[in-house]
XYZ file of C-alpha atoms in Angstrom:
617
model
C 0.000 -0.037 -0.051
C 3.043 2.317 0.405
C 5.957 3.237 -1.736
C 9.484 1.970 -1.861
C 12.325 3.296 -3.906
C 16.085 2.210 -3.913
C 18.848 3.462 -6.116
C 22.525 2.471 -6.816
C 24.242 4.475 -9.516
C 26.384 7.565 -10.382
C 23.519 10.093 -9.866
C 22.990 12.190 -6.728
C 20.969 9.664 -4.709
C 18.661 11.865 -2.736
C 16.930 13.648 -5.537
C 16.358 10.210 -7.338
C 14.683 8.750 -4.298
C 12.668 11.656 -3.323
C 11.336 12.202 -7.094
C 10.662 8.449 -7.063
C 8.502 8.839 -3.993
C 6.732 11.685 -5.525
C 5.638 9.387 -8.328
C 4.264 6.937 -5.697
C 2.394 9.450 -3.548
C -0.860 8.341 -5.024
C -0.492 5.015 -3.310
C -1.299 6.485 -0.016
C 0.871 7.275 2.993
C 1.029 9.026 6.358
C 4.891 9.427 6.854
C 8.173 9.244 4.669
C 11.844 8.680 5.171
C 15.066 8.117 3.531
C 18.550 6.246 4.210
C 21.481 6.958 2.224
C 24.982 5.588 2.584
C 28.405 7.056 1.926
C 32.133 6.302 3.188
C 30.861 3.449 5.344
C 28.213 5.376 7.161
C 24.365 5.439 6.927
C 22.278 8.523 7.431
C 18.498 8.336 8.000
C 16.031 11.136 7.813
C 12.131 10.739 8.545
C 9.212 12.802 8.927
C 5.457 12.206 9.665
C 2.812 13.743 7.263
C 3.344 14.547 3.757
C 6.529 13.959 1.857
C 7.092 17.787 1.638
C 7.894 17.581 5.459
C 10.723 15.284 4.552
C 11.906 17.498 1.611
C 12.036 20.599 3.978
C 14.072 18.542 6.560
C 16.557 17.554 3.817
C 16.852 21.136 2.433
C 17.589 22.308 6.102
C 20.267 19.647 6.766
C 21.129 17.945 3.241
C 22.216 14.360 3.103
C 24.611 12.912 0.531
C 25.505 9.434 -0.440
C 26.170 6.943 -3.259
C 23.310 4.643 -2.794
C 20.096 4.614 -0.722
C 16.562 3.610 -0.127
C 13.336 5.561 0.634
C 9.859 4.862 1.926
C 6.315 6.365 2.113
C 4.606 4.430 4.998
C 0.896 3.729 5.589
C 0.507 2.924 9.225
C -0.386 -0.753 10.087
C 1.594 -1.599 13.217
C 2.037 1.505 15.140
C 0.966 5.123 15.019
C 1.738 7.346 12.116
C 4.599 9.336 13.816
C 8.126 10.119 12.861
C 9.410 7.510 15.329
C 7.531 4.716 13.479
C 8.293 6.051 9.972
C 10.674 3.949 7.846
C 13.552 3.148 7.318
C 14.015 1.371 10.531
C 17.435 0.360 12.124
C 19.168 -2.264 14.020
C 20.883 -1.579 17.451
C 24.022 -0.340 15.668
C 22.441 2.002 13.267
C 24.301 0.379 10.439
C 21.660 -1.819 9.019
C 18.502 -0.146 7.635
C 15.314 -1.613 6.179
C 11.950 -0.444 4.408
C 9.066 -2.788 4.148
C 5.694 -3.004 2.875
C 3.355 -5.798 4.205
C 2.677 -7.221 7.389
C 5.033 -9.615 9.424
C 2.578 -11.953 11.267
C 5.076 -13.405 13.557
C 6.824 -10.203 14.611
C 5.763 -10.577 18.170
C 7.412 -13.994 18.674
C 10.625 -12.650 16.879
C 10.661 -9.537 18.855
C 10.291 -11.479 22.217
C 13.211 -13.627 21.197
C 15.387 -10.719 20.088
C 14.789 -8.900 23.182
C 15.973 -11.736 25.115
C 19.108 -11.486 23.024
C 19.455 -7.952 24.327
C 18.427 -6.173 21.278
C 16.697 -2.824 21.868
C 13.608 -1.944 20.085
C 12.578 1.804 19.677
C 9.472 1.674 17.535
C 5.962 0.048 17.684
C 6.264 -1.421 14.276
C 6.670 -4.782 13.024
C 9.257 -3.987 10.335
C 12.041 -3.177 12.996
C 12.415 -6.785 13.760
C 13.734 -7.452 10.230
C 16.727 -5.003 10.967
C 17.559 -6.773 14.346
C 17.242 -10.091 12.717
C 19.728 -9.366 10.113
C 22.077 -7.812 12.837
C 21.777 -11.191 14.973
C 23.020 -13.209 12.000
C 25.659 -10.656 10.566
C 28.462 -12.059 13.021
C 28.205 -15.371 11.296
C 27.731 -14.549 7.781
C 27.998 -11.929 5.135
C 25.393 -9.317 4.666
C 23.426 -10.736 1.826
C 23.325 -14.261 3.375
C 22.397 -12.771 6.656
C 19.386 -11.001 4.784
C 18.233 -14.098 3.108
C 18.340 -16.230 6.441
C 16.475 -13.524 8.239
C 13.704 -13.346 5.471
C 13.421 -17.086 5.754
C 12.153 -16.550 9.404
C 9.394 -14.306 8.548
C 5.780 -15.237 8.140
C 3.481 -12.899 6.537
C 3.798 -10.638 3.490
C 6.513 -8.403 2.508
C 8.301 -6.294 0.006
C 11.677 -5.066 1.623
C 14.802 -3.343 0.871
C 17.849 -3.515 3.174
C 21.181 -1.870 3.121
C 24.229 -2.318 5.448
C 27.022 0.148 6.047
C 29.440 -2.750 6.191
C 28.578 -3.954 2.719
C 29.006 -0.853 0.464
C 27.173 -0.059 -2.738
C 24.741 -2.982 -2.038
C 20.939 -3.032 -1.726
C 19.109 -6.389 -0.934
C 15.471 -6.425 -2.058
C 12.982 -9.170 -1.789
C 9.439 -9.875 -2.254
C 6.616 -12.139 -0.952
C 3.228 -10.479 -1.520
C 3.452 -6.877 -2.098
C 4.861 -5.727 -5.549
C 8.522 -4.975 -6.201
C 9.967 -4.062 -9.426
C 13.694 -3.909 -10.543
C 14.688 -0.922 -13.051
C 17.668 -1.952 -15.144
C 19.404 1.133 -16.460
C 22.899 2.023 -17.907
C 25.141 1.909 -15.113
C 22.456 2.386 -12.614
C 19.815 0.086 -11.002
C 16.711 0.796 -9.032
C 13.979 -0.972 -7.186
C 10.430 0.354 -6.560
C 6.887 -0.434 -5.602
C 5.490 0.590 -8.999
C 6.446 1.586 -12.514
C 6.032 5.264 -12.448
C 9.097 5.618 -9.949
C 11.306 4.058 -12.420
C 10.285 5.598 -15.837
C 12.494 8.580 -15.499
C 15.486 6.455 -15.498
C 14.702 3.341 -17.545
C 12.038 1.399 -19.238
C 13.715 -1.988 -18.734
C 12.081 -3.663 -15.912
C 11.783 -6.961 -14.099
C 8.704 -7.567 -12.073
C 10.075 -9.545 -9.081
C 8.031 -12.888 -8.159
C 7.285 -14.168 -4.830
C 10.304 -15.608 -3.252
C 12.760 -13.649 -5.396
C 15.786 -11.841 -3.589
C 17.528 -9.236 -5.696
C 21.142 -7.948 -4.955
C 21.666 -4.561 -6.569
C 25.405 -3.251 -6.906
C 26.734 -0.718 -9.436
C 27.831 -3.639 -11.525
C 24.394 -5.055 -12.045
C 21.497 -6.972 -10.476
C 21.496 -10.588 -9.414
C 18.336 -12.352 -8.607
C 18.154 -15.555 -6.353
C 15.808 -17.394 -4.136
C 16.127 -17.372 -0.456
C 18.232 -20.393 -0.500
C 20.795 -18.731 -2.636
C 20.110 -20.506 -5.983
C 20.389 -17.873 -8.726
C 17.244 -17.141 -10.892
C 17.840 -16.007 -14.649
C 15.733 -13.063 -15.470
C 14.459 -11.453 -18.476
C 13.614 -7.850 -18.350
C 10.706 -6.355 -20.306
C 10.290 -2.999 -21.938
C 7.410 -0.877 -20.439
C 5.732 1.230 -23.233
C 4.542 4.001 -20.753
C 6.476 7.101 -20.980
C 7.443 9.264 -17.972
C 5.157 12.066 -19.489
C 2.068 9.630 -19.333
C 2.512 9.632 -15.677
C 2.498 13.481 -15.344
C -0.505 15.816 -15.000
C -0.051 17.349 -18.450
C -1.512 20.614 -17.396
C -4.457 19.380 -15.548
C -5.153 20.305 -11.961
C -5.271 16.675 -10.797
C -4.204 13.331 -12.055
C -7.945 12.261 -11.737
C -9.168 14.931 -14.108
C -6.470 14.073 -16.693
C -7.373 10.419 -16.440
C -11.057 11.292 -17.012
C -10.360 13.134 -20.152
C -7.931 10.430 -21.444
C -10.947 8.030 -21.760
C -11.546 8.423 -25.389
C -8.112 7.655 -26.301
C -7.844 4.723 -23.609
C -11.000 2.932 -24.864
C -9.602 3.038 -28.338
C -6.416 1.403 -27.208
C -8.493 -1.215 -25.240
C -10.262 -2.641 -28.398
C -7.450 -1.895 -31.021
C -6.635 -5.163 -32.776
C -9.232 -7.071 -30.883
C -12.202 -6.628 -33.086
C -12.598 -6.629 -36.844
C -14.517 -3.465 -37.917
C -15.449 -5.319 -41.319
C -16.786 -8.649 -40.008
C -17.420 -7.909 -36.108
C -15.367 -10.934 -35.301
C -13.495 -10.551 -31.948
C -9.986 -11.738 -31.592
C -8.742 -12.481 -28.077
C -5.680 -14.711 -28.572
C -4.161 -13.274 -25.358
C -7.143 -14.754 -23.428
C -5.657 -18.017 -24.101
C -9.040 -19.930 -24.373
C -8.705 -22.656 -26.806
C -11.904 -24.410 -28.107
C -11.482 -27.562 -25.777
C -11.229 -25.136 -22.815
C -14.340 -23.101 -23.939
C -16.262 -26.208 -24.387
C -15.601 -27.267 -20.755
C -16.774 -23.958 -19.268
C -20.194 -24.523 -17.464
C -19.965 -21.470 -15.076
C -17.866 -18.364 -14.732
C -16.775 -16.592 -11.525
C -15.644 -13.038 -11.625
C -13.453 -11.918 -8.674
C -12.418 -8.350 -7.878
C -12.358 -5.581 -5.454
C -13.764 -2.094 -5.270
C -14.261 -0.384 -8.593
C -12.973 -3.421 -10.485
C -15.874 -5.447 -8.710
C -18.415 -2.831 -10.078
C -16.931 -3.448 -13.639
C -17.223 -7.134 -12.979
C -21.032 -6.728 -12.081
C -21.415 -5.176 -15.464
C -19.551 -8.008 -16.908
C -22.015 -10.393 -15.321
C -24.796 -8.611 -17.124
C -22.961 -8.664 -20.471
C -21.820 -12.353 -20.416
C -25.057 -13.735 -19.232
C -27.066 -11.655 -21.848
C -24.618 -12.383 -24.842
C -23.105 -15.715 -24.124
C -25.844 -17.436 -21.951
C -23.186 -18.592 -19.363
C -24.058 -18.300 -15.724
C -21.938 -15.983 -13.897
C -21.283 -15.483 -10.218
C -19.445 -12.408 -8.910
C -17.487 -12.345 -5.627
C -15.412 -9.795 -3.772
C -11.843 -11.086 -3.655
C -11.733 -10.683 0.030
C -14.672 -13.039 0.390
C -14.121 -15.635 -2.156
C -11.669 -17.964 -0.494
C -13.493 -17.781 2.864
C -16.852 -19.480 1.698
C -15.405 -22.634 0.026
C -16.628 -21.699 -3.505
C -18.181 -24.317 -5.741
C -15.347 -24.065 -8.473
C -13.848 -26.980 -10.434
C -12.106 -27.743 -13.693
C -15.235 -26.612 -15.589
C -15.062 -23.196 -14.223
C -13.566 -20.058 -15.746
C -12.431 -17.456 -13.042
C -12.207 -14.056 -14.605
C -9.927 -11.956 -11.996
C -10.058 -8.151 -12.464
C -7.435 -5.831 -11.020
C -6.091 -2.487 -12.291
C -2.562 -3.006 -10.608
C -2.559 -6.832 -10.973
C -1.350 -6.896 -7.279
C -4.438 -6.763 -5.246
C -3.847 -8.973 -2.332
C -7.393 -10.227 -1.936
C -7.881 -10.950 -5.660
C -4.477 -12.750 -5.927
C -5.637 -14.895 -2.884
C -8.910 -15.606 -4.672
C -7.057 -16.771 -7.871
C -4.796 -19.152 -5.864
C -7.847 -20.627 -4.169
C -9.479 -21.201 -7.791
C -6.320 -22.657 -9.029
C -6.140 -25.202 -6.125
C -9.754 -26.295 -7.311
C -8.463 -26.511 -11.014
C -10.208 -23.710 -12.493
C -9.047 -21.805 -15.528
C -7.859 -18.229 -14.793
C -8.410 -15.410 -17.120
C -7.119 -12.006 -15.767
C -7.985 -8.400 -16.762
C -5.387 -5.964 -15.572
C -3.478 -2.836 -16.659
C 0.213 -3.629 -15.601
C 2.279 -5.763 -17.856
C 4.023 -8.528 -15.897
C 2.193 -8.046 -12.776
C 1.767 -11.006 -10.251
C -1.934 -11.531 -11.404
C -0.901 -11.817 -14.964
C 1.882 -14.397 -14.189
C -0.481 -16.432 -12.248
C -3.256 -16.641 -14.937
C -3.675 -18.869 -17.953
C -4.433 -15.919 -20.158
C -4.375 -12.187 -19.493
C -6.246 -9.287 -21.361
C -4.691 -5.991 -20.609
C -6.723 -3.040 -20.588
C -3.974 -0.667 -22.161
C -5.128 2.459 -20.272
C -1.672 3.494 -19.311
C -0.619 4.483 -15.885
C -3.490 5.540 -13.494
C -2.299 7.577 -10.800
C -5.554 8.991 -9.020
C -6.661 6.748 -6.300
C -10.102 6.927 -7.459
C -10.182 4.733 -10.549
C -11.649 6.211 -13.668
C -10.178 5.204 -17.021
C -9.334 1.838 -15.817
C -12.987 1.232 -14.809
C -14.330 2.206 -18.303
C -11.536 0.109 -19.927
C -12.321 -2.913 -17.895
C -15.862 -2.753 -18.948
C -14.832 -2.607 -22.421
C -12.600 -5.583 -22.179
C -15.428 -7.555 -20.519
C -17.799 -6.547 -23.284
C -15.115 -8.032 -25.691
C -14.935 -11.349 -23.578
C -18.799 -11.462 -23.781
C -18.795 -11.076 -27.609
C -15.938 -13.469 -27.986
C -17.794 -16.276 -25.802
C -21.139 -15.579 -27.691
C -19.180 -15.712 -31.045
C -17.523 -19.110 -30.102
C -20.848 -20.525 -28.978
C -22.563 -19.363 -32.199
C -25.207 -17.224 -30.311
C -24.747 -13.897 -31.942
C -25.725 -12.943 -35.587
C -23.219 -11.218 -37.720
C -25.801 -8.237 -38.212
C -25.888 -7.831 -34.483
C -22.160 -7.702 -34.208
C -21.766 -5.121 -37.038
C -24.197 -3.014 -35.457
C -22.346 -3.211 -32.135
C -19.189 -2.369 -34.185
C -20.733 0.585 -35.535
C -21.707 1.885 -32.107
C -18.175 1.179 -30.935
C -16.645 3.181 -33.676
C -18.655 6.248 -32.454
C -17.728 5.740 -28.828
C -14.856 8.059 -28.725
C -16.604 10.905 -30.291
C -19.633 10.288 -27.943
C -17.316 10.592 -25.009
C -15.601 13.622 -26.268
C -19.164 15.376 -26.482
C -19.791 14.214 -22.968
C -16.565 15.716 -21.727
C -17.160 18.814 -23.641
C -20.324 19.633 -21.394
C -18.021 19.827 -18.224
C -19.491 23.241 -17.450
C -22.944 21.592 -16.694
C -21.481 19.170 -14.246
C -19.598 22.002 -12.476
C -22.995 23.770 -12.232
C -24.787 20.988 -10.717
C -21.936 20.371 -8.500
C -22.120 23.990 -7.123
C -25.839 23.262 -6.100
C -25.361 20.129 -4.245
C -21.858 20.065 -2.881
C -22.882 21.113 0.681
C -25.018 18.168 1.093
C -23.676 15.245 3.315
C -25.735 12.299 1.671
C -26.604 11.256 -1.780
C -28.502 8.299 -3.392
C -27.786 6.832 -6.698
C -30.264 4.656 -8.452
C -30.148 2.271 -11.530
C -31.817 -0.740 -12.956
C -30.365 -3.757 -14.584
C -27.006 -3.272 -16.236
C -27.108 0.372 -14.866
C -27.331 -0.666 -11.195
C -23.460 -1.287 -11.150
C -23.038 2.265 -12.455
C -25.216 3.576 -9.649
C -22.804 1.762 -7.228
C -19.692 3.081 -8.907
C -21.124 6.645 -9.054
C -21.736 6.590 -5.294
C -18.332 5.076 -4.679
C -16.577 7.905 -6.511
C -18.412 10.512 -4.693
C -17.763 8.979 -1.295
C -13.899 8.309 -2.034
C -13.105 11.862 -2.838
C -15.656 14.181 -1.350
C -16.361 12.266 1.613
C -20.016 12.574 1.368
C -22.042 9.442 2.335
C -23.498 8.041 -0.851
C -25.265 4.769 -1.692
C -25.970 2.931 -4.838
C -29.184 1.110 -5.021
C -31.440 -0.839 -7.242
C -34.331 1.440 -8.237
C -36.653 -1.173 -7.769
C -35.839 -1.619 -4.078
C -36.673 1.834 -3.214
C -39.866 0.880 -1.392
C -37.851 -1.636 0.694
C -35.971 1.085 2.455
C -34.406 4.057 0.615
C -37.633 5.932 0.259
C -37.456 6.678 3.834
C -34.443 8.804 3.296
C -35.674 11.130 0.506
C -36.522 14.611 1.408
C -35.799 18.079 0.028
C -32.111 17.689 1.399
C -31.138 14.546 -0.479
C -29.610 14.623 -4.058
C -30.875 11.566 -6.031
C -29.047 10.615 -9.173
C -31.198 8.436 -11.517
C -29.803 6.521 -14.355
C -32.283 6.624 -17.147
C -30.580 6.235 -20.407
C -31.941 3.827 -22.876
C -31.422 2.097 -26.247
C -34.672 2.687 -28.051
C -33.698 -0.429 -30.392
C -33.799 -2.857 -27.452
C -37.214 -3.598 -25.952
C -35.674 -4.615 -22.586
C -33.898 -1.287 -22.359
C -37.092 0.605 -23.094
C -39.082 -1.335 -20.544
C -36.253 -0.614 -17.857
C -36.527 3.069 -18.953
C -40.182 2.993 -18.229
C -39.806 1.477 -14.841
C -36.941 3.905 -14.131
C -39.300 6.974 -14.766
C -41.721 5.526 -12.114
C -38.869 5.467 -9.693
C -38.005 9.087 -10.599
C -41.543 10.159 -9.966
C -41.294 8.645 -6.601
C -38.259 10.847 -5.732
C -40.126 13.844 -7.070
C -43.181 13.097 -5.008
C -40.915 13.249 -1.888
C -39.183 16.437 -3.102
C -35.660 14.825 -3.447
C -33.066 16.880 -5.517
C -33.229 14.846 -8.772
C -30.535 14.555 -11.127
C -31.266 12.373 -14.224
C -28.631 10.799 -16.600
C -30.593 10.329 -19.779
C -30.336 9.870 -23.496
C -29.961 13.002 -25.556
C -33.178 12.402 -27.481
C -35.368 11.995 -24.296
C -37.631 15.045 -23.922
C -39.753 13.518 -21.201
C -37.128 13.490 -18.566
C -36.910 17.289 -18.400
C -40.426 17.273 -16.948
C -39.549 15.181 -13.913
C -35.861 16.083 -13.109
C -34.413 19.183 -11.489
C -31.131 18.666 -13.477
C -30.620 16.495 -16.686
C -27.265 15.111 -17.952
C -27.538 13.871 -21.331
C -25.651 11.111 -23.046
C -25.642 10.284 -26.743
C -27.871 7.343 -28.003
C -25.959 4.125 -28.324
C -26.194 0.358 -27.697
C -27.612 -0.785 -24.344
C -24.183 -2.562 -23.867
C -22.292 0.674 -24.112
C -24.530 2.815 -22.050
C -22.489 1.884 -18.791
C -19.444 3.412 -20.145
C -21.002 6.623 -21.220
C -22.995 7.217 -18.275
C -19.859 6.567 -15.903
C -17.986 9.633 -17.283
C -20.387 12.296 -16.122
C -20.688 10.749 -12.660
C -16.867 10.796 -12.526
C -16.727 14.540 -13.341
C -19.719 15.265 -10.999
C -17.805 13.648 -8.012
C -14.605 15.390 -8.985
C -16.123 18.858 -9.101
C -17.938 18.084 -5.903
C -14.625 17.195 -4.222
C -12.940 20.269 -5.382
C -15.580 22.597 -4.239
C -15.303 20.942 -0.692
C -11.635 21.446 -0.565
C -10.691 17.694 -0.608
C -7.506 16.120 -1.800
C -8.717 14.540 -5.001
C -5.830 12.420 -6.009
C -5.024 11.332 -2.542
C -8.092 10.920 -0.366
C -7.753 10.429 3.253
C -7.304 6.750 4.523
C -7.119 5.284 0.870
C -4.412 3.819 -1.137
C -4.228 3.040 -4.825
C -3.126 -0.445 -4.673
C -4.313 -2.699 -1.494
C -1.349 -5.115 -1.509
C -2.169 -6.630 2.084
C -5.199 -8.375 3.207
């Protein structure tokens, strides 16, 4: 959940590490620290709060060194104080460590080390790692001592360790949270995520669980914890450093919202024939014999990805006629799911490193299910543990509140639904070509929606002082109600609920009064009888809100004149296929949440108590 950066090379180490930590601020943190080494000595500087506090400290008392490690911490064990900020040291102060994850047996280790007269000065579980290495150093060299210490840990970790007695050397290891090696020209880096490395290199190696890397100015060697060398092959990341910058926008979230027309084009590029309508998903690795075996699909995901998966359930069941269950990754393995060799598990994660989703995938693999992952980061742990992977190709997403990744996930799930339908001979060519026609217009439709940003600002000004909100949808629009409510609560701290509109009489109606903004999702595809029926039912629900004097914001198709008679505010989206309406309706809800958060003075890109990637359970 927090950020790690390590560097060995010829550049000034402090700016490299601080700039890398800045690129990882979106991951969420409550304190920061840095350790640099030079001439056989290690210097540590830490600060609670924002990274800027650490930077001011370094400006007042500069540090210099040849190599070093840095960290932004998200408190798990111990309060968010300077004392508990990483890096942590051993008794001598010559061994320092930064760590993401949770050491489950830290209390047992700490008790033993205290009996051996080790002095602990923090409340964290991480400190035991430094003392463990110290306890082993008299008997073995630093890298071997680090490996021996790591073998004693139970739990999850991404860790970087350096020792003043072993110059120009960083030991990095992974078991759970992500860690990536950057392989440059005469310089080598390690970090929690790609953006921290892009300024220096595009050649990267995504460490696997059980890997331990030794970085020196001469290169990187990867081994397991028993000391056996592991050959590695780096891969080139196509993202540019500029893609991870704001590009003139006020916030990363706003930039990423406006990138969606391009990102959605990237998601479908080369995967669907605009001439025949055929879907081509070779990366999914779903050969005919595997497809014939599938009797049930399970979608597992967390947060926003779960909402995308719920849209996917509607798409797959409607188009491919395969039953779909959807689970939160955090719940899947605790209910003994009915999964077997005839099951396809679709795991969705923007980062490909979400701990709960990975745990669900491992549970499904134990039960012999086939795994198809949908993620954004090439080489991530999820992609390596899957039988096939469909990358959403949205580029780096820095804002904690997911936007472009969400709509790209929906788009890839639509392609999966179409592919399964195509392979099962359930979709007519005419229907495919109609959908292709709508897909071709999608970027233009999104540009039109984005061009009306002043409308969303105006609505935001009228409702940003309210402390509750309700989002209503039916059928395939219900997940968008959930996602719209999540976006609002994530970044504006307004309590918001998404609800199936047909359930209003079973509770939500009691909440509606003149102080409650209610967003009703009422767009429809007039070519689709089910969509028209859903619209009529939705209008009835909107009338219920109106009768109780709720503040009604309707999201409706641009040819709908009737909606203006019943809604206080109308957000229009272009007419399109029912399968694409979830994408179009998501974008104005993202912008509405964004403008409300800005008006409330909230930290849009780094909302309190949240992190971009949840890499521990």
